[in-house]
Amino acid sequence: MYIDEGNNASLEQIGASMNALVGAAAAGQFAVNEHGGNALLTAIRKMLDWLERQEGLRYVLDQEPMLGASNAATVMKPYIHQVATDHQGFLTQLAALRETLVKAESAITVAMNNYRHVDEDTARRLSQQE
């Protein structure tokens, strides 16, 4: 299957960026306050919930379609299945999206903890100076 990504980042670049985000959060290179982090987590969790509700669709698309026994149907059946399941297929991309969202959720949670630690450290230093 061909995906016309236009001028946007490729799917591989998005995955690499998410891995970098997780690494940056783990290294303490960025922080997110609770208000912003919770907004991001809410959006991420809504997408994860939507993906979970698509289980039936995934099951249907993972099957070879029942198009009949005509020559055209016989030719189209494997192609339709391939479009859904090959390495760039719709189901494959849904699985990649889920993995990316789980990583994003983890990174935002770590970044929120980073913010909390920085905030607490700053407050401690300010109280020591008084």
N, CA, C and O atoms as CSV, one atom per row, in Angstrom:
chain,resi,resn,atom,element,x,y,z
A,1,MET,N,N,0.845,-1.174,0.000
A,1,MET,CA,C,0.000,0.000,0.000
A,1,MET,C,C,0.883,1.228,0.000
A,1,MET,O,O,1.887,1.269,0.711
A,2,TYR,N,N,0.528,2.221,-0.781
A,2,TYR,CA,C,1.268,3.472,-0.855
A,2,TYR,C,C,0.570,4.510,-0.009
A,2,TYR,O,O,-0.642,4.698,-0.116
A,3,ILE,N,N,1.331,5.185,0.830
A,3,ILE,CA,C,0.779,6.267,1.632
A,3,ILE,C,C,1.403,7.554,1.152
A,3,ILE,O,O,2.617,7.738,1.250
A,4,ASP,N,N,0.575,8.453,0.630
A,4,ASP,CA,C,1.059,9.748,0.199
A,4,ASP,C,C,1.151,10.639,1.421
A,4,ASP,O,O,0.150,11.181,1.889
A,5,GLU,N,N,2.358,10.782,1.931
A,5,GLU,CA,C,2.560,11.564,3.144
A,5,GLU,C,C,2.741,13.040,2.846
A,5,GLU,O,O,2.873,13.846,3.766
A,6,GLY,N,N,2.749,13.407,1.561
A,6,GLY,CA,C,2.863,14.809,1.193
A,6,GLY,C,C,4.096,15.442,1.812
A,6,GLY,O,O,5.175,14.849,1.818
A,7,ASN,N,N,3.930,16.635,2.324
A,7,ASN,CA,C,5.044,17.363,2.933
A,7,ASN,C,C,5.153,17.085,4.427
A,7,ASN,O,O,5.959,17.714,5.113
A,8,ASN,N,N,4.368,16.172,4.930
A,8,ASN,CA,C,4.367,15.874,6.361
A,8,ASN,C,C,5.455,14.873,6.712
A,8,ASN,O,O,6.070,14.267,5.835
A,9,ALA,N,N,5.679,14.710,8.006
A,9,ALA,CA,C,6.671,13.747,8.477
A,9,ALA,C,C,6.238,12.331,8.115
A,9,ALA,O,O,5.050,12.012,8.135
A,10,SER,N,N,7.203,11.494,7.786
A,10,SER,CA,C,6.877,10.106,7.478
A,10,SER,C,C,6.466,9.391,8.750
A,10,SER,O,O,6.736,9.859,9.856
A,11,LEU,N,N,5.815,8.259,8.583
A,11,LEU,CA,C,5.363,7.486,9.736
A,11,LEU,C,C,6.542,7.025,10.586
A,11,LEU,O,O,6.445,6.981,11.812
A,12,GLU,N,N,7.652,6.681,9.941
A,12,GLU,CA,C,8.836,6.271,10.691
A,12,GLU,C,C,9.391,7.435,11.510
A,12,GLU,O,O,9.844,7.248,12.640
A,13,GLN,N,N,9.353,8.638,10.933
A,13,GLN,CA,C,9.848,9.814,11.650
A,13,GLN,C,C,8.992,10.114,12.876
A,13,GLN,O,O,9.511,10.533,13.911
A,14,ILE,N,N,7.700,9.904,12.764
A,14,ILE,CA,C,6.811,10.133,13.906
A,14,ILE,C,C,7.163,9.167,15.033
A,14,ILE,O,O,7.241,9.569,16.194
A,15,GLY,N,N,7.375,7.899,14.698
A,15,GLY,CA,C,7.763,6.913,15.707
A,15,GLY,C,C,9.103,7.253,16.335
A,15,GLY,O,O,9.270,7.128,17.548
A,16,ALA,N,N,10.061,7.684,15.519
A,16,ALA,CA,C,11.373,8.066,16.045
A,16,ALA,C,C,11.257,9.289,16.943
A,16,ALA,O,O,11.930,9.374,17.971
A,17,SER,N,N,10.412,10.231,16.563
A,17,SER,CA,C,10.207,11.424,17.390
A,17,SER,C,C,9.593,11.058,18.736
A,17,SER,O,O,9.951,11.636,19.763
A,18,MET,N,N,8.676,10.108,18.733
A,18,MET,CA,C,8.056,9.703,19.991
A,18,MET,C,C,9.077,9.000,20.875
A,18,MET,O,O,9.072,9.195,22.090
A,19,ASN,N,N,9.952,8.189,20.290
A,19,ASN,CA,C,11.012,7.552,21.073
A,19,ASN,C,C,11.934,8.615,21.672
A,19,ASN,O,O,12.369,8.493,22.817
A,20,ALA,N,N,12.228,9.655,20.893
A,20,ALA,CA,C,13.073,10.746,21.390
A,20,ALA,C,C,12.372,11.490,22.526
A,20,ALA,O,O,13.013,11.889,23.498
A,21,LEU,N,N,11.061,11.676,22.404
A,21,LEU,CA,C,10.295,12.353,23.449
A,21,LEU,C,C,10.349,11.557,24.750
A,21,LEU,O,O,10.550,12.125,25.823
A,22,VAL,N,N,10.170,10.253,24.652
A,22,VAL,CA,C,10.238,9.391,25.831
A,22,VAL,C,C,11.631,9.474,26.459
A,22,VAL,O,O,11.761,9.577,27.679
A,23,GLY,N,N,12.661,9.430,25.630
A,23,GLY,CA,C,14.034,9.522,26.131
A,23,GLY,C,C,14.314,10.869,26.783
A,23,GLY,O,O,14.968,10.935,27.824
A,24,ALA,N,N,13.826,11.932,26.178
A,24,ALA,CA,C,14.031,13.274,26.741
A,24,ALA,C,C,13.333,13.405,28.086
A,24,ALA,O,O,13.883,13.991,29.018
A,25,ALA,N,N,12.142,12.871,28.190
A,25,ALA,CA,C,11.422,12.927,29.468
A,25,ALA,C,C,12.175,12.134,30.528
A,25,ALA,O,O,12.334,12.594,31.659
A,26,ALA,N,N,12.631,10.958,30.166
A,26,ALA,CA,C,13.359,10.112,31.127
A,26,ALA,C,C,14.650,10.791,31.579
A,26,ALA,O,O,15.081,10.604,32.717
A,27,ALA,N,N,15.269,11.575,30.699
A,27,ALA,CA,C,16.513,12.264,31.033
A,27,ALA,C,C,16.263,13.594,31.739
A,27,ALA,O,O,17.205,14.303,32.093
A,28,GLY,N,N,14.988,13.927,31.940
A,28,GLY,CA,C,14.660,15.185,32.618
A,28,GLY,C,C,14.859,16.411,31.753
A,28,GLY,O,O,15.033,17.513,32.275
A,29,GLN,N,N,14.837,16.241,30.436
A,29,GLN,CA,C,15.104,17.354,29.533
A,29,GLN,C,C,13.885,18.225,29.262
A,29,GLN,O,O,14.015,19.303,28.682
A,30,PHE,N,N,12.720,17.780,29.668
A,30,PHE,CA,C,11.560,18.650,29.562
A,30,PHE,C,C,10.564,18.309,30.652
A,30,PHE,O,O,10.551,17.209,31.205
A,31,ALA,N,N,9.732,19.296,30.937
A,31,ALA,CA,C,8.754,19.152,32.005
A,31,ALA,C,C,7.430,19.751,31.542
A,31,ALA,O,O,7.400,20.656,30.708
A,32,VAL,N,N,6.342,19.235,32.095
A,32,VAL,CA,C,4.998,19.717,31.763
A,32,VAL,C,C,4.250,19.916,33.076
A,32,VAL,O,O,4.257,19.046,33.947
A,33,ASN,N,N,3.603,21.079,33.206
A,33,ASN,CA,C,2.854,21.297,34.447
A,33,ASN,C,C,1.609,20.418,34.481
A,33,ASN,O,O,1.224,19.829,33.471
A,34,GLU,N,N,0.994,20.337,35.638
A,34,GLU,CA,C,-0.129,19.417,35.831
A,34,GLU,C,C,-1.306,19.750,34.914
A,34,GLU,O,O,-1.922,18.855,34.336
A,35,HIS,N,N,-1.610,21.024,34.786
A,35,HIS,CA,C,-2.750,21.431,33.949
A,35,HIS,C,C,-2.525,21.019,32.488
A,35,HIS,O,O,-3.393,20.399,31.873
A,36,GLY,N,N,-1.378,21.361,31.949
A,36,GLY,CA,C,-1.071,20.998,30.565
A,36,GLY,C,C,-0.935,19.501,30.377
A,36,GLY,O,O,-1.413,18.940,29.391
A,37,GLY,N,N,-0.276,18.855,31.337
A,37,GLY,CA,C,-0.093,17.405,31.250
A,37,GLY,C,C,-1.409,16.659,31.285
A,37,GLY,O,O,-1.614,15.708,30.531
A,38,ASN,N,N,-2.313,17.096,32.171
A,38,ASN,CA,C,-3.617,16.426,32.251
A,38,ASN,C,C,-4.420,16.608,30.969
A,38,ASN,O,O,-5.133,15.697,30.547
A,39,ALA,N,N,-4.308,17.779,30.352
A,39,ALA,CA,C,-5.001,17.999,29.073
A,39,ALA,C,C,-4.458,17.059,27.995
A,39,ALA,O,O,-5.220,16.477,27.223
A,40,LEU,N,N,-3.145,16.921,27.956
A,40,LEU,CA,C,-2.536,16.004,26.988
A,40,LEU,C,C,-2.924,14.557,27.275
A,40,LEU,O,O,-3.255,13.804,26.360
A,41,LEU,N,N,-2.882,14.176,28.546
A,41,LEU,CA,C,-3.245,12.797,28.917
A,41,LEU,C,C,-4.708,12.501,28.587
A,41,LEU,O,O,-5.033,11.394,28.156
A,42,THR,N,N,-5.588,13.479,28.784
A,42,THR,CA,C,-7.002,13.286,28.450
A,42,THR,C,C,-7.157,13.016,26.957
A,42,THR,O,O,-7.887,12.108,26.560
A,43,ALA,N,N,-6.468,13.804,26.127
A,43,ALA,CA,C,-6.544,13.602,24.673
A,43,ALA,C,C,-5.973,12.242,24.276
A,43,ALA,O,O,-6.561,11.536,23.457
A,44,ILE,N,N,-4.850,11.881,24.846
A,44,ILE,CA,C,-4.221,10.591,24.541
A,44,ILE,C,C,-5.149,9.445,24.935
A,44,ILE,O,O,-5.331,8.497,24.171
A,45,ARG,N,N,-5.727,9.536,26.114
A,45,ARG,CA,C,-6.604,8.457,26.593
A,45,ARG,C,C,-7.887,8.360,25.771
A,45,ARG,O,O,-8.415,7.265,25.575
A,46,LYS,N,N,-8.388,9.488,25.293
A,46,LYS,CA,C,-9.568,9.440,24.406
A,46,LYS,C,C,-9.230,8.702,23.116
A,46,LYS,O,O,-10.037,7.918,22.617
A,47,MET,N,N,-8.042,8.949,22.578
A,47,MET,CA,C,-7.633,8.234,21.364
A,47,MET,C,C,-7.443,6.751,21.641
A,47,MET,O,O,-7.833,5.915,20.826
A,48,LEU,N,N,-6.849,6.413,22.780
A,48,LEU,CA,C,-6.675,5.000,23.135
A,48,LEU,C,C,-8.031,4.320,23.317
A,48,LEU,O,O,-8.214,3.176,22.900
A,49,ASP,N,N,-8.975,5.019,23.938
A,49,ASP,CA,C,-10.327,4.462,24.095
A,49,ASP,C,C,-10.972,4.237,22.733
A,49,ASP,O,O,-11.616,3.212,22.511
A,50,TRP,N,N,-10.800,5.192,21.822
A,50,TRP,CA,C,-11.369,5.049,20.471
A,50,TRP,C,C,-10.774,3.824,19.787
A,50,TRP,O,O,-11.490,3.050,19.151
A,51,LEU,N,N,-9.471,3.654,19.919
A,51,LEU,CA,C,-8.828,2.487,19.303
A,51,LEU,C,C,-9.379,1.185,19.875
A,51,LEU,O,O,-9.586,0.221,19.139
A,52,GLU,N,N,-9.616,1.155,21.175
A,52,GLU,CA,C,-10.177,-0.046,21.798
A,52,GLU,C,C,-11.579,-0.341,21.259
A,52,GLU,O,O,-11.948,-1.500,21.071
A,53,ARG,N,N,-12.346,0.705,21.015
A,53,ARG,CA,C,-13.709,0.503,20.499
A,53,ARG,C,C,-13.715,0.029,19.050
A,53,ARG,O,O,-14.758,-0.388,18.547
A,54,GLN,N,N,-12.582,0.085,18.377
A,54,GLN,CA,C,-12.495,-0.334,16.979
A,54,GLN,C,C,-12.127,-1.804,16.827
A,54,GLN,O,O,-11.844,-2.266,15.722
A,55,GLU,N,N,-12.131,-2.534,17.927
A,55,GLU,CA,C,-11.741,-3.951,17.894
A,55,GLU,C,C,-12.560,-4.734,16.865
A,55,GLU,O,O,-12.011,-5.554,16.129
A,56,GLY,N,N,-13.859,-4.485,16.815
A,56,GLY,CA,C,-14.712,-5.183,15.846
A,56,GLY,C,C,-14.319,-4.866,14.417
A,56,GLY,O,O,-14.289,-5.751,13.563
A,57,LEU,N,N,-14.019,-3.603,14.158
A,57,LEU,CA,C,-13.583,-3.206,12.826
A,57,LEU,C,C,-12.269,-3.882,12.471
A,57,LEU,O,O,-12.088,-4.344,11.344
A,58,ARG,N,N,-11.358,-3.940,13.424
A,58,ARG,CA,C,-10.077,-4.605,13.170
A,58,ARG,C,C,-10.297,-6.074,12.830
A,58,ARG,O,O,-9.641,-6.612,11.939
A,59,TYR,N,N,-11.214,-6.719,13.534
A,59,TYR,CA,C,-11.493,-8.130,13.274
A,59,TYR,C,C,-12.030,-8.310,11.853
A,59,TYR,O,O,-11.612,-9.217,11.134
A,60,VAL,N,N,-12.949,-7.448,11.461
A,60,VAL,CA,C,-13.543,-7.544,10.119
A,60,VAL,C,C,-12.492,-7.295,9.048
A,60,VAL,O,O,-12.419,-8.039,8.070
A,61,LEU,N,N,-11.680,-6.261,9.219
A,61,LEU,CA,C,-10.684,-5.922,8.205
A,61,LEU,C,C,-9.561,-6.940,8.117
A,61,LEU,O,O,-8.888,-7.030,7.090
A,62,ASP,N,N,-9.351,-7.697,9.164
A,62,ASP,CA,C,-8.292,-8.699,9.158
A,62,ASP,C,C,-8.710,-9.966,8.405
A,62,ASP,O,O,-7.879,-10.841,8.160
A,63,GLN,N,N,-9.964,-10.066,8.045
A,63,GLN,CA,C,-10.467,-11.224,7.309
A,63,GLN,C,C,-10.478,-10.916,5.812
A,63,GLN,O,O,-10.638,-9.767,5.401
A,64,GLU,N,N,-10.306,-11.953,5.019
A,64,GLU,CA,C,-10.474,-11.764,3.580
A,64,GLU,C,C,-11.955,-11.494,3.330
A,64,GLU,O,O,-12.801,-12.252,3.805
A,65,PRO,N,N,-12.289,-10.434,2.596
A,65,PRO,CA,C,-13.703,-10.075,2.417
A,65,PRO,C,C,-14.481,-11.123,1.620
A,65,PRO,O,O,-13.940,-11.796,0.742
A,66,MET,N,N,-15.745,-11.235,1.949
A,66,MET,CA,C,-16.628,-12.163,1.233
A,66,MET,C,C,-17.282,-11.393,0.087
A,66,MET,O,O,-18.338,-10.783,0.255
A,67,LEU,N,N,-16.644,-11.430,-1.064
A,67,LEU,CA,C,-17.125,-10.673,-2.216
A,67,LEU,C,C,-17.802,-11.545,-3.262
A,67,LEU,O,O,-18.276,-11.035,-4.278
A,68,GLY,N,N,-17.854,-12.809,-3.038
A,68,GLY,CA,C,-18.462,-13.690,-4.021
A,68,GLY,C,C,-17.403,-14.476,-4.764
A,68,GLY,O,O,-16.238,-14.508,-4.367
A,69,ALA,N,N,-17.828,-15.118,-5.862
A,69,ALA,CA,C,-16.925,-16.008,-6.591
A,69,ALA,C,C,-16.648,-15.532,-8.008
A,69,ALA,O,O,-16.076,-16.276,-8.805
A,70,SER,N,N,-17.040,-14.316,-8.335
A,70,SER,CA,C,-16.760,-13.818,-9.681
A,70,SER,C,C,-15.255,-13.646,-9.867
A,70,SER,O,O,-14.497,-13.614,-8.897
A,71,ASN,N,N,-14.840,-13.538,-11.109
A,71,ASN,CA,C,-13.414,-13.336,-11.378
A,71,ASN,C,C,-12.908,-12.059,-10.717
A,71,ASN,O,O,-11.824,-12.055,-10.134
A,72,ALA,N,N,-13.670,-10.986,-10.800
A,72,ALA,CA,C,-13.257,-9.714,-10.200
A,72,ALA,C,C,-13.136,-9.855,-8.685
A,72,ALA,O,O,-12.178,-9.363,-8.090
A,73,ALA,N,N,-14.102,-10.524,-8.060
A,73,ALA,CA,C,-14.061,-10.712,-6.609
A,73,ALA,C,C,-12.853,-11.548,-6.211
A,73,ALA,O,O,-12.190,-11.252,-5.217
A,74,THR,N,N,-12.570,-12.578,-6.976
A,74,THR,CA,C,-11.430,-13.449,-6.680
A,74,THR,C,C,-10.120,-12.675,-6.766
A,74,THR,O,O,-9.204,-12.902,-5.976
A,75,VAL,N,N,-10.036,-11.768,-7.721
A,75,VAL,CA,C,-8.833,-10.950,-7.869
A,75,VAL,C,C,-8.732,-9.924,-6.737
A,75,VAL,O,O,-7.641,-9.683,-6.220
A,76,MET,N,N,-9.845,-9.326,-6.353
A,76,MET,CA,C,-9.843,-8.241,-5.371
A,76,MET,C,C,-9.673,-8.707,-3.928
A,76,MET,O,O,-9.088,-7.985,-3.121
A,77,LYS,N,N,-10.162,-9.878,-3.588
A,77,LYS,CA,C,-10.129,-10.349,-2.194
A,77,LYS,C,C,-8.750,-10.243,-1.544
A,77,LYS,O,O,-8.631,-9.616,-0.492
A,78,PRO,N,N,-7.717,-10.826,-2.124
A,78,PRO,CA,C,-6.414,-10.747,-1.456
A,78,PRO,C,C,-5.864,-9.323,-1.420
A,78,PRO,O,O,-5.187,-8.944,-0.464
A,79,TYR,N,N,-6.151,-8.536,-2.451
A,79,TYR,CA,C,-5.664,-7.164,-2.488
A,79,TYR,C,C,-6.292,-6.342,-1.365
A,79,TYR,O,O,-5.592,-5.599,-0.676
A,80,ILE,N,N,-7.584,-6.466,-1.180
A,80,ILE,CA,C,-8.274,-5.730,-0.120
A,80,ILE,C,C,-7.710,-6.122,1.248
A,80,ILE,O,O,-7.485,-5.267,2.105
A,81,HIS,N,N,-7.487,-7.413,1.439
A,81,HIS,CA,C,-6.909,-7.885,2.700
A,81,HIS,C,C,-5.502,-7.326,2.883
A,81,HIS,O,O,-5.145,-6.907,3.984
A,82,GLN,N,N,-4.706,-7.312,1.827
A,82,GLN,CA,C,-3.339,-6.798,1.889
A,82,GLN,C,C,-3.321,-5.316,2.258
A,82,GLN,O,O,-2.472,-4.888,3.040
A,83,VAL,N,N,-4.240,-4.532,1.711
A,83,VAL,CA,C,-4.296,-3.104,2.002
A,83,VAL,C,C,-4.510,-2.875,3.501
A,83,VAL,O,O,-4.019,-1.894,4.060
A,84,ALA,N,N,-5.228,-3.762,4.132
A,84,ALA,CA,C,-5.488,-3.614,5.565
A,84,ALA,C,C,-4.349,-4.129,6.428
A,84,ALA,O,O,-4.156,-3.653,7.546
A,85,THR,N,N,-3.583,-5.108,5.918
A,85,THR,CA,C,-2.676,-5.820,6.832
A,85,THR,C,C,-1.196,-5.782,6.475
A,85,THR,O,O,-0.380,-6.263,7.261
A,86,ASP,N,N,-0.814,-5.232,5.324
A,86,ASP,CA,C,0.618,-5.248,5.001
A,86,ASP,C,C,1.391,-4.285,5.902
A,86,ASP,O,O,0.803,-3.679,6.798
A,87,HIS,N,N,2.688,-4.133,5.683
A,87,HIS,CA,C,3.522,-3.359,6.616
A,87,HIS,C,C,3.124,-1.888,6.701
A,87,HIS,O,O,3.471,-1.221,7.675
A,88,GLN,N,N,2.413,-1.369,5.717
A,88,GLN,CA,C,1.894,-0.005,5.789
A,88,GLN,C,C,0.366,0.004,5.808
A,88,GLN,O,O,-0.260,1.043,5.598
A,89,GLY,N,N,-0.221,-1.153,6.060
A,89,GLY,CA,C,-1.669,-1.290,6.020
A,89,GLY,C,C,-2.378,-0.561,7.148
A,89,GLY,O,O,-1.768,-0.153,8.137
A,90,PHE,N,N,-3.675,-0.410,6.972
A,90,PHE,CA,C,-4.498,0.323,7.926
A,90,PHE,C,C,-4.404,-0.278,9.328
A,90,PHE,O,O,-4.231,0.451,10.304
A,91,LEU,N,N,-4.516,-1.584,9.430
A,91,LEU,CA,C,-4.450,-2.230,10.751
A,91,LEU,C,C,-3.058,-2.096,11.362
A,91,LEU,O,O,-2.920,-1.899,12.570
A,92,THR,N,N,-2.038,-2.202,10.530
A,92,THR,CA,C,-0.671,-2.037,11.002
A,92,THR,C,C,-0.478,-0.626,11.544
A,92,THR,O,O,0.171,-0.431,12.572
A,93,GLN,N,N,-1.043,0.354,10.850
A,93,GLN,CA,C,-0.899,1.743,11.287
A,93,GLN,C,C,-1.717,2.015,12.552
A,93,GLN,O,O,-1.301,2.814,13.391
A,94,LEU,N,N,-2.856,1.371,12.697
A,94,LEU,CA,C,-3.610,1.504,13.945
A,94,LEU,C,C,-2.812,0.954,15.122
A,94,LEU,O,O,-2.805,1.541,16.204
A,95,ALA,N,N,-2.145,-0.166,14.907
A,95,ALA,CA,C,-1.313,-0.745,15.964
A,95,ALA,C,C,-0.147,0.190,16.291
A,95,ALA,O,O,0.202,0.363,17.459
A,96,ALA,N,N,0.452,0.787,15.268
A,96,ALA,CA,C,1.552,1.730,15.493
A,96,ALA,C,C,1.053,2.967,16.222
A,96,ALA,O,O,1.752,3.505,17.081
A,97,LEU,N,N,-0.146,3.423,15.889
A,97,LEU,CA,C,-0.721,4.578,16.572
A,97,LEU,C,C,-0.914,4.265,18.046
A,97,LEU,O,O,-0.598,5.092,18.902
A,98,ARG,N,N,-1.424,3.093,18.346
A,98,ARG,CA,C,-1.622,2.702,19.742
A,98,ARG,C,C,-0.294,2.694,20.498
A,98,ARG,O,O,-0.199,3.210,21.611
A,99,GLU,N,N,0.725,2.104,19.882
A,99,GLU,CA,C,2.046,2.053,20.511
A,99,GLU,C,C,2.587,3.466,20.752
A,99,GLU,O,O,3.161,3.744,21.805
A,100,THR,N,N,2.405,4.343,19.785
A,100,THR,CA,C,2.859,5.722,19.909
A,100,THR,C,C,2.115,6.446,21.024
A,100,THR,O,O,2.719,7.196,21.792
A,101,LEU,N,N,0.813,6.227,21.116
A,101,LEU,CA,C,0.022,6.879,22.162
A,101,LEU,C,C,0.421,6.396,23.554
A,101,LEU,O,O,0.469,7.184,24.499
A,102,VAL,N,N,0.707,5.102,23.678
A,102,VAL,CA,C,1.145,4.564,24.972
A,102,VAL,C,C,2.485,5.193,25.365
A,102,VAL,O,O,2.689,5.550,26.525
A,103,LYS,N,N,3.397,5.327,24.394
A,103,LYS,CA,C,4.678,5.978,24.672
A,103,LYS,C,C,4.478,7.438,25.054
A,103,LYS,O,O,5.126,7.938,25.973
A,104,ALA,N,N,3.586,8.119,24.352
A,104,ALA,CA,C,3.313,9.527,24.654
A,104,ALA,C,C,2.743,9.673,26.060
A,104,ALA,O,O,3.115,10.585,26.798
A,105,GLU,N,N,1.844,8.772,26.422
A,105,GLU,CA,C,1.250,8.806,27.765
A,105,GLU,C,C,2.349,8.668,28.824
A,105,GLU,O,O,2.358,9.393,29.818
A,106,SER,N,N,3.257,7.747,28.601
A,106,SER,CA,C,4.362,7.540,29.532
A,106,SER,C,C,5.254,8.773,29.597
A,106,SER,O,O,5.641,9.196,30.686
A,107,ALA,N,N,5.584,9.351,28.453
A,107,ALA,CA,C,6.455,10.524,28.416
A,107,ALA,C,C,5.826,11.714,29.128
A,107,ALA,O,O,6.508,12.433,29.857
A,108,ILE,N,N,4.539,11.923,28.923
A,108,ILE,CA,C,3.857,13.051,29.567
A,108,ILE,C,C,3.805,12.839,31.076
A,108,ILE,O,O,3.992,13.784,31.842
A,109,THR,N,N,3.555,11.625,31.503
A,109,THR,CA,C,3.537,11.328,32.945
A,109,THR,C,C,4.899,11.612,33.567
A,109,THR,O,O,4.977,12.214,34.638
A,110,VAL,N,N,5.964,11.189,32.912
A,110,VAL,CA,C,7.317,11.447,33.408
A,110,VAL,C,C,7.592,12.953,33.400
A,110,VAL,O,O,8.175,13.482,34.347
A,111,ALA,N,N,7.175,13.645,32.333
A,111,ALA,CA,C,7.399,15.088,32.244
A,111,ALA,C,C,6.640,15.839,33.338
A,111,ALA,O,O,7.126,16.852,33.843
A,112,MET,N,N,5.470,15.359,33.703
A,112,MET,CA,C,4.726,15.969,34.808
A,112,MET,C,C,5.480,15.772,36.122
A,112,MET,O,O,5.550,16.688,36.941
A,113,ASN,N,N,6.040,14.590,36.324
A,113,ASN,CA,C,6.855,14.342,37.523
A,113,ASN,C,C,8.102,15.222,37.516
A,113,ASN,O,O,8.521,15.720,38.561
A,114,ASN,N,N,8.697,15.413,36.332
A,114,ASN,CA,C,9.853,16.309,36.215
A,114,ASN,C,C,9.484,17.719,36.662
A,114,ASN,O,O,10.223,18.358,37.411
A,115,TYR,N,N,8.344,18.190,36.196
A,115,TYR,CA,C,7.896,19.546,36.562
A,115,TYR,C,C,7.697,19.642,38.072
A,115,TYR,O,O,8.123,20.609,38.703
A,116,ARG,N,N,7.058,18.648,38.633
A,116,ARG,CA,C,6.803,18.634,40.073
A,116,ARG,C,C,8.120,18.680,40.860
A,116,ARG,O,O,8.238,19.412,41.842
A,117,HIS,N,N,9.108,17.890,40.419
A,117,HIS,CA,C,10.406,17.866,41.104
A,117,HIS,C,C,11.130,19.205,40.974
A,117,HIS,O,O,11.702,19.704,41.943
A,118,VAL,N,N,11.102,19.776,39.782
A,118,VAL,CA,C,11.744,21.080,39.578
A,118,VAL,C,C,11.052,22.136,40.439
A,118,VAL,O,O,11.713,22.968,41.060
A,119,ASP,N,N,9.740,22.098,40.470
A,119,ASP,CA,C,8.970,23.051,41.272
A,119,ASP,C,C,9.293,22.897,42.762
A,119,ASP,O,O,9.497,23.888,43.464
A,120,GLU,N,N,9.338,21.659,43.233
A,120,GLU,CA,C,9.658,21.412,44.645
A,120,GLU,C,C,11.087,21.829,44.983
A,120,GLU,O,O,11.334,22.410,46.040
A,121,ASP,N,N,12.034,21.532,44.080
A,121,ASP,CA,C,13.427,21.928,44.304
A,121,ASP,C,C,13.571,23.445,44.346
A,121,ASP,O,O,14.294,23.980,45.187
A,122,THR,N,N,12.896,24.128,43.456
A,122,THR,CA,C,12.940,25.588,43.422
A,122,THR,C,C,12.354,26.169,44.703
A,122,THR,O,O,12.917,27.092,45.292
A,123,ALA,N,N,11.222,25.624,45.127
A,123,ALA,CA,C,10.593,26.100,46.364
A,123,ALA,C,C,11.502,25.859,47.566
A,123,ALA,O,O,11.584,26.706,48.454
A,124,ARG,N,N,12.184,24.716,47.606
A,124,ARG,CA,C,13.089,24.388,48.702
A,124,ARG,C,C,14.263,25.370,48.723
A,124,ARG,O,O,14.643,25.861,49.786
A,125,ARG,N,N,14.842,25.657,47.545
A,125,ARG,CA,C,15.966,26.594,47.477
A,125,ARG,C,C,15.554,28.002,47.903
A,125,ARG,O,O,16.296,28.695,48.599
A,126,LEU,N,N,14.367,28.412,47.479
A,126,LEU,CA,C,13.894,29.744,47.863
A,126,LEU,C,C,13.658,29.839,49.363
A,126,LEU,O,O,13.951,30.867,49.972
A,127,SER,N,N,13.136,28.783,49.960
A,127,SER,CA,C,12.883,28.821,51.408
A,127,SER,C,C,14.204,28.760,52.180
A,127,SER,O,O,14.274,29.276,53.296
A,128,GLN,N,N,15.232,28.158,51.635
A,128,GLN,CA,C,16.545,28.094,52.290
A,128,GLN,C,C,17.250,29.458,52.244
A,128,GLN,O,O,18.051,29.778,53.122
A,129,GLN,N,N,16.949,30.247,51.221
A,129,GLN,CA,C,17.584,31.564,51.081
A,129,GLN,C,C,16.985,32.587,52.036
A,129,GLN,O,O,17.620,33.599,52.332
A,130,GLU,N,N,15.799,32.342,52.509
A,130,GLU,CA,C,15.146,33.324,53.382
A,130,GLU,C,C,15.744,33.363,54.740
A,130,GLU,O,O,15.302,34.139,55.588
